[in-house]
Amino acid sequence: MELFADQARIGKNPSQPLADRMRPATIDEFVGQDHLLGSGKLLRGMIAAGKLQSLILWGPPGSGKTTLAQILARAAGAACVHFSAVTSGVKDLKKIIQEAEQLRRNGKPTVLFVDEIHHFNKAQQDNFLPHVERGTLTLIGATTENPSFEIISPLLSRCRVLLLKPLLPSEIGALIDRALQDCERGLGNLQLTLTAPARAFLIEQSQGDCRVALNALEAAATLAQAQGQNQIDLPKLQEALQKTPLRYDKAGEEHYNVISAFIKSMRGSDPDAALYWMMRMLEAGEDPLFIARRMVIFAAEDIGNADPQALQIAIAAKDAFHFVGLPEGRIPLAQAVTYLASAPKSNASYKAMLAAGKDVQEYGALAVPLHLRNAPTPLMRNFGYGKDYKYAHDYEEKIVDQQHLPEELRNRRYYTPADSGYEKTLQERLEAWAAKKNSKS
């Protein structure tokens, strides 16, 4: 079986990347994921008890999925087998099962860590089921994709899904400092210093990924050594990361300033400005899907029925980016931004939603009018459910003069289409229907 290599041996091997050398060996060394590892939390309890259940660890790269699997297996006294969904197959699994059964007879459990488990198709995932069910294996799967869509339901029902979050800036900073000070596994013997601007830049650009942070730190340290220096400054980290810093704090004021400028540029029908602010965010390392989500919201809130196609285009851009990724994924985002900024605008649907929501809050759960109620049983029909309901398809032009709101809200009007784009057509249609209803009453 391909067991995880002994942690102490890895840590002393200088040929290993810094991120691997600094991999925590115990729970006390682990940084981040306090919602899972804090006092009284699930994983902390598992580790203390030395008992494991099958898990799916769902989180972004560099959040600690592999390390957690190692620590959990070690705490349970289990053999931990690294099984890659990219390079391993069913034949490898059968061999692992045979050896796991032998270990089980000798009283030693086996943890099967399946990296990138979402790369297995449904038929391949089925192969885990009987062995997890019998307890031959404790499965720990790692994935960056939503398990609801990528993991089969029978396997999900046998595993606990745990969400790992990107590391906080303070946590990334702690790992950087530890790597600089650790003489055995880290860069401590080099006696390097890291300037404050360089440290802040490295934390920001790592985007919560500890592997990115440590690998970039190692590359910058190599540059410093090559230049005969013992200080890592901002230019060296820029060179290591191949990025120039932009003033943009994802959790601070500038983040909100830029996203505000982006949305207001689209609302102001200025495609050039909207493109500029979008690229500012992307170049600064903003999550492109955050931008795409804001575009979807904008399409519904600020364009609405003035151009119903805008929402479809925003969603298509989000899906296209998810499919293509960076850097080419910027192209469909740019297409969508220019379309949204150039589309006719209306917030009539959004205002109608707010008005209807206000009435719900004010009036509470008003009774559904009897004629609109479902009447599947004779008893309900005897109580007047569905009585005198007018089925629109039985009437000319499918128009009926019928009260659809609760009596307390009779004739309330929430949606007033704007005189803009396609919404003007809707306005004329609704006005024509209202005139027909009035003529029949």
Tab-separated table of C-alpha atoms in Angstrom:
chain	number	residue	atom	x	y	z
A	1	MET	CA	0.000	0.000	0.000
A	2	GLU	CA	1.187	3.533	-0.787
A	3	LEU	CA	1.243	4.909	2.729
A	4	PHE	CA	1.830	8.564	3.423
A	5	ALA	CA	5.544	8.998	3.970
A	6	ASP	CA	6.723	9.446	7.534
A	7	GLN	CA	6.284	13.093	8.433
A	8	ALA	CA	9.575	13.514	10.246
A	9	ARG	CA	11.499	12.124	7.283
A	10	ILE	CA	9.743	14.472	4.864
A	11	GLY	CA	10.427	17.484	7.061
A	12	LYS	CA	14.191	16.869	7.000
A	13	ASN	CA	14.451	16.360	3.242
A	14	PRO	CA	15.649	19.668	1.734
A	15	SER	CA	14.636	18.582	-1.751
A	16	GLN	CA	10.980	18.653	-0.738
A	17	PRO	CA	9.084	21.892	-1.398
A	18	LEU	CA	8.820	24.136	1.645
A	19	ALA	CA	5.052	23.609	1.816
A	20	ASP	CA	5.578	19.849	2.200
A	21	ARG	CA	8.408	20.215	4.700
A	22	MET	CA	6.292	22.493	6.880
A	23	ARG	CA	3.246	20.232	6.810
A	24	PRO	CA	1.943	19.939	10.404
A	25	ALA	CA	2.400	16.547	12.046
A	26	THR	CA	0.047	17.136	14.971
A	27	ILE	CA	-3.214	18.921	15.603
A	28	ASP	CA	-1.408	21.480	17.770
A	29	GLU	CA	0.686	22.540	14.775
A	30	PHE	CA	-2.315	22.819	12.481
A	31	VAL	CA	-3.402	26.375	11.648
A	32	GLY	CA	-6.931	27.315	10.608
A	33	GLN	CA	-10.330	25.611	10.371
A	34	ASP	CA	-11.285	26.555	13.929
A	35	HIS	CA	-14.933	25.817	13.114
A	36	LEU	CA	-13.917	22.143	12.849
A	37	LEU	CA	-10.945	21.908	15.210
A	38	GLY	CA	-11.801	24.339	17.988
A	39	SER	CA	-12.672	23.217	21.484
A	40	GLY	CA	-15.797	21.056	21.449
A	41	LYS	CA	-15.870	20.825	17.649
A	42	LEU	CA	-16.330	17.646	15.638
A	43	LEU	CA	-12.814	16.892	14.442
A	44	ARG	CA	-11.255	17.862	17.750
A	45	GLY	CA	-13.516	15.291	19.402
A	46	MET	CA	-12.610	12.598	16.860
A	47	ILE	CA	-8.910	13.203	17.424
A	48	ALA	CA	-9.272	13.138	21.209
A	49	ALA	CA	-11.259	9.897	21.062
A	50	GLY	CA	-8.990	8.303	18.462
A	51	LYS	CA	-12.055	7.248	16.479
A	52	LEU	CA	-12.825	8.123	12.910
A	53	GLN	CA	-15.824	8.079	10.615
A	54	SER	CA	-15.775	8.453	6.859
A	55	LEU	CA	-15.495	12.073	5.741
A	56	ILE	CA	-15.605	14.237	2.640
A	57	LEU	CA	-13.350	17.267	3.080
A	58	TRP	CA	-14.615	19.991	0.759
A	59	GLY	CA	-12.538	23.109	0.425
A	60	PRO	CA	-10.273	25.231	-1.771
A	61	PRO	CA	-6.650	24.342	-2.557
A	62	GLY	CA	-4.198	24.900	0.263
A	63	SER	CA	-6.794	24.774	3.041
A	64	GLY	CA	-5.349	21.682	4.744
A	65	LYS	CA	-7.371	18.721	3.454
A	66	THR	CA	-4.438	16.336	2.994
A	67	THR	CA	-2.813	17.355	6.280
A	68	LEU	CA	-6.048	16.837	8.187
A	69	ALA	CA	-6.387	13.342	6.741
A	70	GLN	CA	-2.880	12.479	7.931
A	71	ILE	CA	-3.442	13.855	11.415
A	72	LEU	CA	-6.797	12.105	11.786
A	73	ALA	CA	-5.378	8.769	10.650
A	74	ARG	CA	-2.401	9.103	12.982
A	75	ALA	CA	-4.666	9.934	15.931
A	76	ALA	CA	-6.721	6.803	15.234
A	77	GLY	CA	-3.616	4.619	14.947
A	78	ALA	CA	-4.604	3.746	11.401
A	79	ALA	CA	-2.643	2.947	8.293
A	80	CYS	CA	-3.271	5.847	5.916
A	81	VAL	CA	-3.247	5.085	2.212
A	82	HIS	CA	-3.011	7.920	-0.309
A	83	PHE	CA	-5.200	7.024	-3.278
A	84	SER	CA	-5.212	9.527	-6.111
A	85	ALA	CA	-8.334	9.751	-8.222
A	86	VAL	CA	-6.125	11.060	-11.014
A	87	THR	CA	-3.493	8.297	-11.137
A	88	SER	CA	-5.071	5.265	-9.402
A	89	GLY	CA	-7.724	2.858	-10.601
A	90	VAL	CA	-9.956	-0.034	-9.564
A	91	LYS	CA	-7.063	-2.502	-9.745
A	92	ASP	CA	-5.132	-0.458	-7.167
A	93	LEU	CA	-8.205	-0.278	-4.970
A	94	LYS	CA	-8.598	-4.065	-4.938
A	95	LYS	CA	-5.016	-4.469	-3.741
A	96	ILE	CA	-5.568	-1.877	-1.011
A	97	ILE	CA	-8.740	-3.670	0.127
A	98	GLN	CA	-6.903	-6.986	0.431
A	99	GLU	CA	-4.200	-5.450	2.599
A	100	ALA	CA	-6.753	-3.462	4.623
A	101	GLU	CA	-8.625	-6.672	5.428
A	102	GLN	CA	-5.401	-8.251	6.648
A	103	LEU	CA	-4.621	-5.213	8.818
A	104	ARG	CA	-8.164	-5.265	10.172
A	105	ARG	CA	-7.755	-8.874	11.286
A	106	ASN	CA	-4.665	-7.741	13.177
A	107	GLY	CA	-6.632	-4.955	14.861
A	108	LYS	CA	-5.273	-2.048	12.814
A	109	PRO	CA	-7.749	0.159	10.901
A	110	THR	CA	-7.077	1.628	7.461
A	111	VAL	CA	-7.876	5.146	6.305
A	112	LEU	CA	-8.167	5.531	2.546
A	113	PHE	CA	-7.483	9.149	1.605
A	114	VAL	CA	-8.831	9.819	-1.889
A	115	ASP	CA	-7.486	13.067	-3.264
A	116	GLU	CA	-9.578	14.825	-5.930
A	117	ILE	CA	-12.364	12.304	-5.398
A	118	HIS	CA	-14.605	14.238	-7.788
A	119	HIS	CA	-12.475	12.937	-10.668
A	120	PHE	CA	-13.955	9.479	-10.135
A	121	ASN	CA	-17.105	8.842	-12.158
A	122	LYS	CA	-20.215	7.407	-10.519
A	123	ALA	CA	-19.413	3.821	-11.415
A	124	GLN	CA	-15.922	4.128	-9.924
A	125	GLN	CA	-17.276	5.713	-6.742
A	126	ASP	CA	-19.601	2.726	-6.358
A	127	ASN	CA	-16.524	0.590	-5.708
A	128	PHE	CA	-15.984	2.256	-2.325
A	129	LEU	CA	-19.490	1.568	-1.014
A	130	PRO	CA	-19.303	-2.053	0.238
A	131	HIS	CA	-15.936	-1.549	1.911
A	132	VAL	CA	-17.024	1.637	3.681
A	133	GLU	CA	-20.280	-0.087	4.664
A	134	ARG	CA	-18.458	-3.076	6.197
A	135	GLY	CA	-15.872	-0.919	7.917
A	136	THR	CA	-12.953	-2.389	5.994
A	137	LEU	CA	-11.959	1.161	5.175
A	138	THR	CA	-12.566	4.570	6.620
A	139	LEU	CA	-12.845	6.825	3.602
A	140	ILE	CA	-11.607	10.411	3.670
A	141	GLY	CA	-12.230	12.089	0.335
A	142	ALA	CA	-10.873	15.495	-0.606
A	143	THR	CA	-12.491	17.695	-3.215
A	144	THR	CA	-12.520	21.283	-4.374
A	145	GLU	CA	-15.907	20.757	-6.045
A	146	ASN	CA	-19.391	20.752	-4.552
A	147	PRO	CA	-19.989	17.195	-3.258
A	148	SER	CA	-23.716	17.525	-3.923
A	149	PHE	CA	-22.962	17.453	-7.634
A	150	GLU	CA	-19.782	15.383	-7.776
A	151	ILE	CA	-20.246	12.590	-5.194
A	152	ILE	CA	-22.909	9.902	-5.566
A	153	SER	CA	-25.745	10.012	-3.035
A	154	PRO	CA	-25.108	6.551	-1.506
A	155	LEU	CA	-21.523	7.529	-0.734
A	156	LEU	CA	-22.550	10.921	0.631
A	157	SER	CA	-25.016	9.235	2.972
A	158	ARG	CA	-22.163	7.183	4.462
A	159	CYS	CA	-19.827	10.144	4.947
A	160	ARG	CA	-19.851	13.398	6.864
A	161	VAL	CA	-19.248	16.361	4.567
A	162	LEU	CA	-17.025	18.988	6.184
A	163	LEU	CA	-16.465	22.395	4.605
A	164	LEU	CA	-12.936	23.769	4.871
A	165	LYS	CA	-12.496	27.506	4.407
A	166	PRO	CA	-9.639	29.509	2.873
A	167	LEU	CA	-7.153	30.430	5.570
A	168	LEU	CA	-7.539	33.860	7.117
A	169	PRO	CA	-4.827	36.483	6.496
A	170	SER	CA	-3.706	36.158	10.122
A	171	GLU	CA	-3.388	32.388	9.691
A	172	ILE	CA	-1.367	32.715	6.479
A	173	GLY	CA	0.852	35.218	8.285
A	174	ALA	CA	1.426	32.780	11.147
A	175	LEU	CA	2.488	30.043	8.714
A	176	ILE	CA	4.873	32.407	6.939
A	177	ASP	CA	6.473	33.441	10.220
A	178	ARG	CA	6.779	29.818	11.311
A	179	ALA	CA	8.534	28.848	8.073
A	180	LEU	CA	11.027	31.693	8.442
A	181	GLN	CA	11.856	30.717	12.032
A	182	ASP	CA	11.884	26.909	11.789
A	183	CYS	CA	15.513	25.753	11.528
A	184	GLU	CA	14.727	22.055	11.110
A	185	ARG	CA	12.068	22.073	8.407
A	186	GLY	CA	11.847	25.679	7.280
A	187	LEU	CA	14.146	28.557	6.341
A	188	GLY	CA	15.381	29.399	9.831
A	189	ASN	CA	19.005	28.431	9.120
A	190	LEU	CA	19.144	31.059	6.362
A	191	GLN	CA	18.423	33.851	8.889
A	192	LEU	CA	16.220	35.720	6.426
A	193	THR	CA	14.030	38.698	7.238
A	194	LEU	CA	10.812	39.585	5.480
A	195	THR	CA	9.893	43.251	5.107
A	196	ALA	CA	6.425	44.321	6.235
A	197	PRO	CA	5.255	45.362	2.710
A	198	ALA	CA	6.511	42.051	1.319
A	199	ARG	CA	4.748	40.089	4.044
A	200	ALA	CA	1.470	41.941	3.484
A	201	PHE	CA	1.752	41.393	-0.280
A	202	LEU	CA	2.433	37.677	0.126
A	203	ILE	CA	-0.542	37.245	2.461
A	204	GLU	CA	-2.837	39.112	0.076
A	205	GLN	CA	-1.717	37.299	-3.054
A	206	SER	CA	-1.949	33.836	-1.507
A	207	GLN	CA	-5.751	34.223	-1.344
A	208	GLY	CA	-5.997	31.928	1.683
A	209	ASP	CA	-3.893	29.164	0.072
A	210	CYS	CA	-1.032	28.200	2.391
A	211	ARG	CA	0.719	26.227	-0.354
A	212	VAL	CA	0.885	29.292	-2.605
A	213	ALA	CA	2.224	31.395	0.265
A	214	LEU	CA	4.973	28.961	1.286
A	215	ASN	CA	6.076	28.098	-2.245
A	216	ALA	CA	6.317	31.793	-3.132
A	217	LEU	CA	8.253	32.461	0.074
A	218	GLU	CA	10.693	29.698	-0.839
A	219	ALA	CA	11.153	31.101	-4.345
A	220	ALA	CA	11.795	34.592	-2.970
A	221	ALA	CA	14.280	33.153	-0.469
A	222	THR	CA	16.151	31.503	-3.323
A	223	LEU	CA	16.323	34.851	-5.124
A	224	ALA	CA	17.668	36.547	-2.010
A	225	GLN	CA	20.354	33.892	-1.571
A	226	ALA	CA	21.386	34.147	-5.219
A	227	GLN	CA	21.870	37.904	-4.739
A	228	GLY	CA	23.836	37.423	-1.518
A	229	GLN	CA	21.159	39.125	0.588
A	230	ASN	CA	19.354	38.097	3.766
A	231	GLN	CA	16.276	40.257	3.286
A	232	ILE	CA	13.184	39.382	1.268
A	233	ASP	CA	11.634	42.617	0.059
A	234	LEU	CA	8.628	43.426	-2.100
A	235	PRO	CA	10.429	43.282	-5.493
A	236	LYS	CA	11.684	39.775	-4.750
A	237	LEU	CA	8.188	38.561	-3.897
A	238	GLN	CA	6.784	40.273	-6.982
A	239	GLU	CA	9.338	38.384	-9.027
A	240	ALA	CA	8.557	35.117	-7.221
A	241	LEU	CA	4.826	35.521	-7.766
A	242	GLN	CA	5.180	37.251	-11.146
A	243	LYS	CA	2.650	39.855	-10.001
A	244	THR	CA	2.683	43.576	-9.300
A	245	PRO	CA	0.679	44.660	-6.265
A	246	LEU	CA	-2.528	46.607	-6.759
A	247	ARG	CA	-4.173	48.543	-3.991
A	248	TYR	CA	-7.012	46.185	-3.242
A	249	ASP	CA	-7.884	44.623	0.094
A	250	LYS	CA	-10.498	41.903	-0.326
A	251	ALA	CA	-11.737	42.464	3.199
A	252	GLY	CA	-11.203	46.214	3.445
A	253	GLU	CA	-12.475	49.552	2.206
A	254	GLU	CA	-10.855	49.416	-1.232
A	255	HIS	CA	-12.656	46.163	-2.011
A	256	TYR	CA	-16.002	47.836	-1.419
A	257	ASN	CA	-14.932	50.994	-3.247
A	258	VAL	CA	-13.988	49.099	-6.403
A	259	ILE	CA	-17.002	46.781	-6.481
A	260	SER	CA	-19.218	49.834	-5.898
A	261	ALA	CA	-17.582	51.639	-8.818
A	262	PHE	CA	-18.045	48.527	-10.969
A	263	ILE	CA	-21.768	48.224	-10.269
A	264	LYS	CA	-22.426	51.954	-10.583
A	265	SER	CA	-20.590	52.044	-13.914
A	266	MET	CA	-22.865	49.310	-15.269
A	267	ARG	CA	-25.917	51.057	-13.820
A	268	GLY	CA	-24.735	54.299	-15.426
A	269	SER	CA	-24.502	52.544	-18.834
A	270	ASP	CA	-20.740	53.069	-19.114
A	271	PRO	CA	-19.229	49.850	-20.522
A	272	ASP	CA	-15.699	51.295	-20.646
A	273	ALA	CA	-15.612	52.160	-16.947
A	274	ALA	CA	-17.271	48.864	-16.022
A	275	LEU	CA	-14.564	46.937	-17.910
A	276	TYR	CA	-11.814	48.924	-16.190
A	277	TRP	CA	-13.141	48.221	-12.698
A	278	MET	CA	-13.676	44.554	-13.534
A	279	MET	CA	-10.058	44.204	-14.676
A	280	ARG	CA	-8.862	46.068	-11.583
A	281	MET	CA	-10.505	43.401	-9.442
A	282	LEU	CA	-9.264	40.475	-11.525
A	283	GLU	CA	-5.672	41.719	-11.657
A	284	ALA	CA	-5.727	42.254	-7.884
A	285	GLY	CA	-6.720	38.629	-7.321
A	286	GLU	CA	-10.448	38.958	-6.678
A	287	ASP	CA	-12.432	35.739	-7.047
A	288	PRO	CA	-13.909	35.935	-10.584
A	289	LEU	CA	-17.015	34.080	-9.420
A	290	PHE	CA	-17.645	36.875	-6.906
A	291	ILE	CA	-17.691	39.303	-9.847
A	292	ALA	CA	-19.937	36.965	-11.839
A	293	ARG	CA	-22.390	36.702	-8.946
A	294	ARG	CA	-22.589	40.495	-8.727
A	295	MET	CA	-23.332	40.603	-12.458
A	296	VAL	CA	-26.176	38.094	-12.094
A	297	ILE	CA	-27.667	40.159	-9.279
A	298	PHE	CA	-27.229	43.359	-11.300
A	299	ALA	CA	-28.961	41.859	-14.342
A	300	ALA	CA	-32.065	41.086	-12.295
A	301	GLU	CA	-32.042	44.168	-10.065
A	302	ASP	CA	-31.028	46.965	-12.445
A	303	ILE	CA	-32.037	45.676	-15.886
A	304	GLY	CA	-34.860	43.310	-15.120
A	305	ASN	CA	-37.573	43.029	-17.739
A	306	ALA	CA	-36.226	45.964	-19.727
A	307	ASP	CA	-34.012	43.286	-21.290
A	308	PRO	CA	-34.848	39.786	-19.991
A	309	GLN	CA	-31.913	38.367	-21.964
A	310	ALA	CA	-29.468	40.176	-19.675
A	311	LEU	CA	-29.988	37.670	-16.863
A	312	GLN	CA	-29.412	34.760	-19.235
A	313	ILE	CA	-26.186	36.339	-20.465
A	314	ALA	CA	-24.929	36.963	-16.927
A	315	ILE	CA	-25.596	33.350	-15.924
A	316	ALA	CA	-24.025	32.094	-19.155
A	317	ALA	CA	-20.897	34.154	-18.404
A	318	LYS	CA	-20.708	32.647	-14.919
A	319	ASP	CA	-21.049	29.118	-16.334
A	320	ALA	CA	-18.529	29.858	-19.099
A	321	PHE	CA	-15.954	31.069	-16.596
A	322	HIS	CA	-16.541	28.045	-14.377
A	323	PHE	CA	-15.979	25.816	-17.434
A	324	VAL	CA	-12.963	27.639	-18.921
A	325	GLY	CA	-11.170	29.124	-15.908
A	326	LEU	CA	-8.428	31.733	-15.969
A	327	PRO	CA	-7.069	33.435	-17.960
A	328	GLU	CA	-9.464	32.873	-20.888
A	329	GLY	CA	-12.472	32.980	-18.575
A	330	ARG	CA	-12.082	36.748	-18.448
A	331	ILE	CA	-13.341	36.940	-22.046
A	332	PRO	CA	-16.962	35.825	-21.405
A	333	LEU	CA	-16.985	38.007	-18.274
A	334	ALA	CA	-15.973	40.996	-20.385
A	335	GLN	CA	-18.652	40.181	-22.951
A	336	ALA	CA	-21.307	40.063	-20.256
A	337	VAL	CA	-20.125	43.285	-18.587
A	338	THR	CA	-20.305	45.238	-21.822
A	339	TYR	CA	-23.776	43.837	-22.572
A	340	LEU	CA	-25.130	44.638	-19.121
A	341	ALA	CA	-23.737	48.157	-19.190
A	342	SER	CA	-25.222	48.733	-22.645
A	343	ALA	CA	-28.663	47.267	-21.900
A	344	PRO	CA	-31.781	49.349	-21.105
A	345	LYS	CA	-32.329	49.680	-17.385
A	346	SER	CA	-35.280	49.107	-15.066
A	347	ASN	CA	-35.496	48.317	-11.372
A	348	ALA	CA	-39.281	47.902	-11.448
A	349	SER	CA	-39.151	44.190	-10.576
A	350	TYR	CA	-36.770	44.856	-7.704
A	351	LYS	CA	-38.967	47.651	-6.310
A	352	ALA	CA	-42.027	45.413	-6.673
A	353	MET	CA	-40.270	42.674	-4.685
A	354	LEU	CA	-39.492	45.113	-1.876
A	355	ALA	CA	-43.055	46.406	-1.783
A	356	ALA	CA	-44.538	42.906	-1.689
A	357	GLY	CA	-42.077	41.883	1.008
A	358	LYS	CA	-43.039	44.921	3.082
A	359	ASP	CA	-46.707	43.888	2.959
A	360	VAL	CA	-45.792	40.334	3.978
A	361	GLN	CA	-43.914	41.692	6.980
A	362	GLU	CA	-46.687	44.122	7.874
A	363	TYR	CA	-49.744	41.898	7.378
A	364	GLY	CA	-48.274	38.478	8.148
A	365	ALA	CA	-49.742	35.260	6.738
A	366	LEU	CA	-53.029	36.461	5.265
A	367	ALA	CA	-55.582	33.812	4.362
A	368	VAL	CA	-55.540	32.450	0.814
A	369	PRO	CA	-58.880	33.305	-0.867
A	370	LEU	CA	-61.137	30.247	-0.992
A	371	HIS	CA	-61.493	30.259	-4.764
A	372	LEU	CA	-57.675	29.996	-5.159
A	373	ARG	CA	-57.242	27.079	-2.767
A	374	ASN	CA	-56.459	23.575	-3.926
A	375	ALA	CA	-59.401	21.171	-3.467
A	376	PRO	CA	-58.187	17.568	-3.899
A	377	THR	CA	-60.840	16.012	-1.599
A	378	PRO	CA	-64.665	16.180	-1.404
A	379	LEU	CA	-64.434	17.513	2.155
A	380	MET	CA	-62.360	20.477	1.035
A	381	ARG	CA	-64.746	21.174	-1.833
A	382	ASN	CA	-67.647	21.108	0.656
A	383	PHE	CA	-65.868	23.842	2.594
A	384	GLY	CA	-65.768	25.995	-0.543
A	385	TYR	CA	-62.183	25.373	-1.571
A	386	GLY	CA	-61.766	26.216	-5.264
A	387	LYS	CA	-65.386	27.387	-5.630
A	388	ASP	CA	-65.989	29.946	-8.420
A	389	TYR	CA	-62.355	29.804	-9.555
A	390	LYS	CA	-62.057	31.117	-13.106
A	391	TYR	CA	-59.704	29.030	-15.230
A	392	ALA	CA	-57.974	31.576	-17.467
A	393	HIS	CA	-57.674	29.235	-20.452
A	394	ASP	CA	-61.454	29.048	-20.696
A	395	TYR	CA	-61.709	32.787	-21.404
A	396	GLU	CA	-61.041	34.953	-24.411
A	397	GLU	CA	-57.373	35.939	-24.665
A	398	LYS	CA	-56.860	34.039	-21.367
A	399	ILE	CA	-57.900	37.163	-19.425
A	400	VAL	CA	-60.137	36.936	-16.362
A	401	ASP	CA	-61.343	39.581	-13.946
A	402	GLN	CA	-60.532	37.756	-10.733
A	403	GLN	CA	-59.058	38.708	-7.366
A	404	HIS	CA	-55.782	36.867	-6.765
A	405	LEU	CA	-54.546	38.715	-3.688
A	406	PRO	CA	-55.854	38.323	-0.132
A	407	GLU	CA	-58.912	40.465	0.536
A	408	GLU	CA	-56.922	42.852	2.736
A	409	LEU	CA	-54.672	43.638	-0.235
A	410	ARG	CA	-57.382	43.880	-2.877
A	411	ASN	CA	-56.250	45.860	-5.931
A	412	ARG	CA	-52.752	46.348	-4.491
A	413	ARG	CA	-50.232	47.020	-7.268
A	414	TYR	CA	-46.578	46.222	-6.808
A	415	TYR	CA	-45.218	45.940	-10.325
A	416	THR	CA	-45.274	49.078	-12.444
A	417	PRO	CA	-43.232	48.439	-15.603
A	418	ALA	CA	-40.852	51.185	-16.650
A	419	ASP	CA	-41.050	52.950	-19.985
A	420	SER	CA	-37.756	51.339	-21.027
A	421	GLY	CA	-36.763	48.546	-23.398
A	422	TYR	CA	-38.945	45.451	-23.471
A	423	GLU	CA	-40.639	46.559	-20.271
A	424	LYS	CA	-42.517	49.167	-22.289
A	425	THR	CA	-44.138	46.259	-24.141
A	426	LEU	CA	-45.092	44.672	-20.840
A	427	GLN	CA	-46.502	47.976	-19.651
A	428	GLU	CA	-48.707	48.295	-22.722
A	429	ARG	CA	-49.837	44.679	-22.394
A	430	LEU	CA	-50.801	45.019	-18.739
A	431	GLU	CA	-52.640	48.261	-19.421
A	432	ALA	CA	-54.578	46.605	-22.253
A	433	TRP	CA	-55.492	43.662	-20.032
A	434	ALA	CA	-56.624	45.993	-17.260
A	435	ALA	CA	-58.881	47.811	-19.714
A	436	LYS	CA	-60.439	44.510	-20.852
A	437	LYS	CA	-61.060	43.439	-17.250
A	438	ASN	CA	-62.718	46.764	-16.456
A	439	SER	CA	-64.912	46.558	-19.524
A	440	LYS	CA	-66.201	43.132	-18.418
A	441	SER	CA	-66.876	44.106	-14.820
